[in-house]
Tab-separated table of C-alpha atoms in Angstrom:
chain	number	residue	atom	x	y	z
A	1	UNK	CA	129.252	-40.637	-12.551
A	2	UNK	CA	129.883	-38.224	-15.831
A	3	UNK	CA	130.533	-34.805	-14.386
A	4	UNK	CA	130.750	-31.516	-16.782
A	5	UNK	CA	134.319	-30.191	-17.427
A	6	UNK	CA	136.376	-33.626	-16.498
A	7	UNK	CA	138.350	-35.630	-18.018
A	8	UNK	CA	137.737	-39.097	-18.514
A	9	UNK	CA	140.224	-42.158	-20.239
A	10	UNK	CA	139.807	-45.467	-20.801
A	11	UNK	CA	137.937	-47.719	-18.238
A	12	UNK	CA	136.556	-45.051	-16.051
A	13	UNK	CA	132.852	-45.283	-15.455
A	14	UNK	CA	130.779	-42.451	-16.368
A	15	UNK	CA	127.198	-44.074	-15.966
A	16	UNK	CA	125.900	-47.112	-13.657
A	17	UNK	CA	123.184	-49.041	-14.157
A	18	UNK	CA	120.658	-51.140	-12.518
A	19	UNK	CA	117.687	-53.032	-13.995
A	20	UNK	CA	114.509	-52.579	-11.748
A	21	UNK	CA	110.821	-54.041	-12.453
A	22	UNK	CA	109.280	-51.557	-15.264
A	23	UNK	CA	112.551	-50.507	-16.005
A	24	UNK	CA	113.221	-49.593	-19.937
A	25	UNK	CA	116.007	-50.948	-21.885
A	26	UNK	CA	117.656	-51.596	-25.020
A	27	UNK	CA	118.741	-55.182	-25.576
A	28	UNK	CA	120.980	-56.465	-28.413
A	29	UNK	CA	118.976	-58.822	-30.065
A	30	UNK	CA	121.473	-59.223	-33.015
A	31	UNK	CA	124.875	-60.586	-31.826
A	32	UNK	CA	123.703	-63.787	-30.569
A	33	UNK	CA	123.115	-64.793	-34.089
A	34	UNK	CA	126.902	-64.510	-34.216
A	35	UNK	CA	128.699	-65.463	-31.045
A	36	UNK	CA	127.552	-67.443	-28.329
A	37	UNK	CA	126.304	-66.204	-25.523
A	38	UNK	CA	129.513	-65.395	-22.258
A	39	UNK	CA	129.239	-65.794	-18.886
A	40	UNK	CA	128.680	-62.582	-17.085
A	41	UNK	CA	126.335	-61.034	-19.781
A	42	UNK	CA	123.198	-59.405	-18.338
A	43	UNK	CA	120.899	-61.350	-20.608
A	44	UNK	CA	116.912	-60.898	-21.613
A	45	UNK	CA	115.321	-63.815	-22.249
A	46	UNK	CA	111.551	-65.124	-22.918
A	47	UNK	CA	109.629	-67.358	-19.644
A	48	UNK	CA	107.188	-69.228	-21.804
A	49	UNK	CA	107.734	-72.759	-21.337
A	50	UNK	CA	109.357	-72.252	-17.777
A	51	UNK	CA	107.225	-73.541	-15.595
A	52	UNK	CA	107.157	-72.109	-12.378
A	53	UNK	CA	107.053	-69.056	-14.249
A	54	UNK	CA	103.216	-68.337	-14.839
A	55	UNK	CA	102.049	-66.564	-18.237
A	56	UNK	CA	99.825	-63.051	-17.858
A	57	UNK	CA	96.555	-64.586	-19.501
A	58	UNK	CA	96.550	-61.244	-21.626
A	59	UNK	CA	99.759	-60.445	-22.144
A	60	UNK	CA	101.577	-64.304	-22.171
A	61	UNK	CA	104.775	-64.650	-20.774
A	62	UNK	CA	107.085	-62.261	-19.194
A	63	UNK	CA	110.509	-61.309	-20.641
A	64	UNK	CA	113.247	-61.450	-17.495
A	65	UNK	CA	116.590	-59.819	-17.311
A	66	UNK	CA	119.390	-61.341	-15.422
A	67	UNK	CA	123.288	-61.891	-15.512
A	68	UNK	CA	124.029	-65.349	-17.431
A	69	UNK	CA	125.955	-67.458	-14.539
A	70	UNK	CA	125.938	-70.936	-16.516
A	71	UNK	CA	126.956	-72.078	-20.214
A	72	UNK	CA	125.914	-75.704	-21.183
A	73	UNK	CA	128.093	-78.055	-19.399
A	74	UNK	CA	129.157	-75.674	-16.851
A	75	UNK	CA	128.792	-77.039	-12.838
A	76	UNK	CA	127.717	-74.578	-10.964
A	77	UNK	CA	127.839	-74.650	-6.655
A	78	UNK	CA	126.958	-71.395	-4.206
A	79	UNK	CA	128.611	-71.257	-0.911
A	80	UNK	CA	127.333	-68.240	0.314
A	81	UNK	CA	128.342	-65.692	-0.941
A	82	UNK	CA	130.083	-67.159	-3.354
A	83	UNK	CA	129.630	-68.637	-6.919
A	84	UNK	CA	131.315	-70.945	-7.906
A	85	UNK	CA	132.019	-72.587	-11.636
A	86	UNK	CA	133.758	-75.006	-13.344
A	87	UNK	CA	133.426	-74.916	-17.044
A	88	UNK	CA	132.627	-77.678	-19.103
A	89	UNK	CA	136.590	-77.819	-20.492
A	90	UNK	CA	138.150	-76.445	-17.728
A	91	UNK	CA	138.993	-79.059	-14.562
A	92	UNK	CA	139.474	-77.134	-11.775
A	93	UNK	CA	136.426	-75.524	-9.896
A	94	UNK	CA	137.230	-71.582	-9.290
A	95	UNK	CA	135.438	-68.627	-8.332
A	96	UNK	CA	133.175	-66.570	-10.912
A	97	UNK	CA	135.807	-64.270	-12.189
A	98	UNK	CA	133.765	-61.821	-14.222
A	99	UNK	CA	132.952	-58.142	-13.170
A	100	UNK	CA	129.297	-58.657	-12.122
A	101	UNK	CA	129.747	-61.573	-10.199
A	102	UNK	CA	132.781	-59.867	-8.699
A	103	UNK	CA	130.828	-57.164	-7.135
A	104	UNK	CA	128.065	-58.976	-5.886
A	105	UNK	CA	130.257	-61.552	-4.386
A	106	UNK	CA	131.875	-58.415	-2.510
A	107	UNK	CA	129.149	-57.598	-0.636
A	108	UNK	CA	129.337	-53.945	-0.756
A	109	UNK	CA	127.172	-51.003	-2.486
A	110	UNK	CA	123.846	-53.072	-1.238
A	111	UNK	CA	124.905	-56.446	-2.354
A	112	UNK	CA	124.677	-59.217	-0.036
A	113	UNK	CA	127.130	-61.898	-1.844
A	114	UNK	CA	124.606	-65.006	-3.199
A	115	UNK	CA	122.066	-66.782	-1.407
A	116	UNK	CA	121.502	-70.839	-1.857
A	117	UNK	CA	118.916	-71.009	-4.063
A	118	UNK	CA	115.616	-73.524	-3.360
A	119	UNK	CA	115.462	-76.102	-6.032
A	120	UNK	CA	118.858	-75.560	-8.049
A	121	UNK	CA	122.089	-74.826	-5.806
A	122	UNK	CA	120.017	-75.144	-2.804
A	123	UNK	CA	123.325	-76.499	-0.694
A	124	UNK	CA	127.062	-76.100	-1.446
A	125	UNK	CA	127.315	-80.184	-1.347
A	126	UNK	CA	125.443	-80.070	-4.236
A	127	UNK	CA	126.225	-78.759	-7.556
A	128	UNK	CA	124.046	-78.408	-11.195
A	129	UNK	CA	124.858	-79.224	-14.008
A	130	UNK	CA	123.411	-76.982	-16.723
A	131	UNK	CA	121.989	-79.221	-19.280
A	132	UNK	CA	122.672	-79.028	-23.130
A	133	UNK	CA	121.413	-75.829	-24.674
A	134	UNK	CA	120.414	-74.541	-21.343
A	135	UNK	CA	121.879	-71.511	-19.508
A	136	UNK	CA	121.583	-70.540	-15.572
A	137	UNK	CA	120.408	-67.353	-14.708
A	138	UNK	CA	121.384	-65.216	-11.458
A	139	UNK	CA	119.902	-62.444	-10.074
A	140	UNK	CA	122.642	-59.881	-8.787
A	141	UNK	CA	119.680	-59.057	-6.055
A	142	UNK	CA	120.339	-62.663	-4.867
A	143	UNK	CA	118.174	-62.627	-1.595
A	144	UNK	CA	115.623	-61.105	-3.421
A	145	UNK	CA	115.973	-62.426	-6.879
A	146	UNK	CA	113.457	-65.133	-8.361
A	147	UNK	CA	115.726	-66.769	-10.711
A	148	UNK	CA	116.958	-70.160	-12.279
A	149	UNK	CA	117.704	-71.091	-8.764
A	150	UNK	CA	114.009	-71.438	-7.920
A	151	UNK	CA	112.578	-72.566	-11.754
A	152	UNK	CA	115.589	-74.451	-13.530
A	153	UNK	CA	117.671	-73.413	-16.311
A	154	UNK	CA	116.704	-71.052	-19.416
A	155	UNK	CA	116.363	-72.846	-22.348
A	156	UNK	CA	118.370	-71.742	-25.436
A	157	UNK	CA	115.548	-70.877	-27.429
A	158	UNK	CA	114.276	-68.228	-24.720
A	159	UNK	CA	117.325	-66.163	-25.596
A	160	UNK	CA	116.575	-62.686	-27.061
A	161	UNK	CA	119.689	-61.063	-26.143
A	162	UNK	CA	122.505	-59.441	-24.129
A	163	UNK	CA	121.298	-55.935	-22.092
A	164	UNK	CA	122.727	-52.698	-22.530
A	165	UNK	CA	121.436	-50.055	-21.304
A	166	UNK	CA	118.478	-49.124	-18.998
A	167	UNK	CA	116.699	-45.586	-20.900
A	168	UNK	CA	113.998	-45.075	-18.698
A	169	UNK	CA	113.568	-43.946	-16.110
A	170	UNK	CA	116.645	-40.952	-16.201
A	171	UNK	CA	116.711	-41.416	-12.395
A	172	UNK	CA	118.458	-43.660	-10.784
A	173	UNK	CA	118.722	-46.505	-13.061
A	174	UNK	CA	119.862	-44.651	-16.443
A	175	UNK	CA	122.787	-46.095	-17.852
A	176	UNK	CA	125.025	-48.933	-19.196
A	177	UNK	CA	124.203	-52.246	-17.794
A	178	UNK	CA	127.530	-54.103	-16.244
């Protein structure tokens, strides 16, 4: 954490953040116009048209935040607590290599690796393939975390952008999202 009178250089952390229900952030909503979305981004998207994802009758559907684990064409498989990927032009299988996944898959600082999910990944024998113009969303709160797992891939559409940093509340969420 940022501490008065240090010095800092490149790639220390000085914030961390965490996204928590009722949480306040700012989200890109521009660069996806540009550049596809990457694997590992924390990613808001829109629930409307999900459907195990029910719609407030006065305020419609929920936005969700969550760390993109699937591009179109990826195969995905969880063997607790692991992710594991193969991208749609890549032939071997391998771990999820990117810094999120990397420290949940650790299972330290309160995470717990990732759980099987229910209807998607629900068994490492069986893998998903995220459909065209789709994208799989995982909840670094695995065991707790109602997520593509349970309702299905996020359709491309849905997208609103990549997360960056959690404003409110100051304490203990403030910060950049990783």
């Amino acid at each position: 954490m940022f501490t008065r009178g240090r010095t800092y250089h490149r790639g220390d952390i000085i914030a961390r953040g965490a996204v928590d229900t009722g949480d306040q952030v700012f989200v890109d909503k521009f660069s996806y116009n540009f550049v596809k979305p990457q694997r590992g981004n924390v990613f808001v998207f829109r629930t409307n048209r999900i459907p195990l994802i029910p719609e407030d009758p006065q305020t419609g559907a929920p936005f969700y935040i969550k760390r993109l684990a699937g591009l179109p064409g990826d195969t995905l498989r969880i063997d607790p607590p692991l992710v594991y990927v193969k991208a749609a032009n890549e032939t071997p299988e391998h771990v999820a290599r990117e810094f999120g996944f990397q420290r949940v898959m650790s299972a330290k600082d309160g995470y717990r690796g990732y759980s099987a999910g229910r209807e998607y990944l629900a068994a490492s024998d069986r893998p998903f393939v995220v459909p065209p113009h789709s994208y799989f969303a995982l909840g670094d709160n695995s065991y707790n975390s109602y997520d593509s797992r349970y309702w299905g891939p996020v359709p491309e559409e849905n997208l609103v952008g990549r997360g960056l940093i959690v404003y409110w509340p100051f304490y203990p969420h403030w910060g950049l999202i990783r």
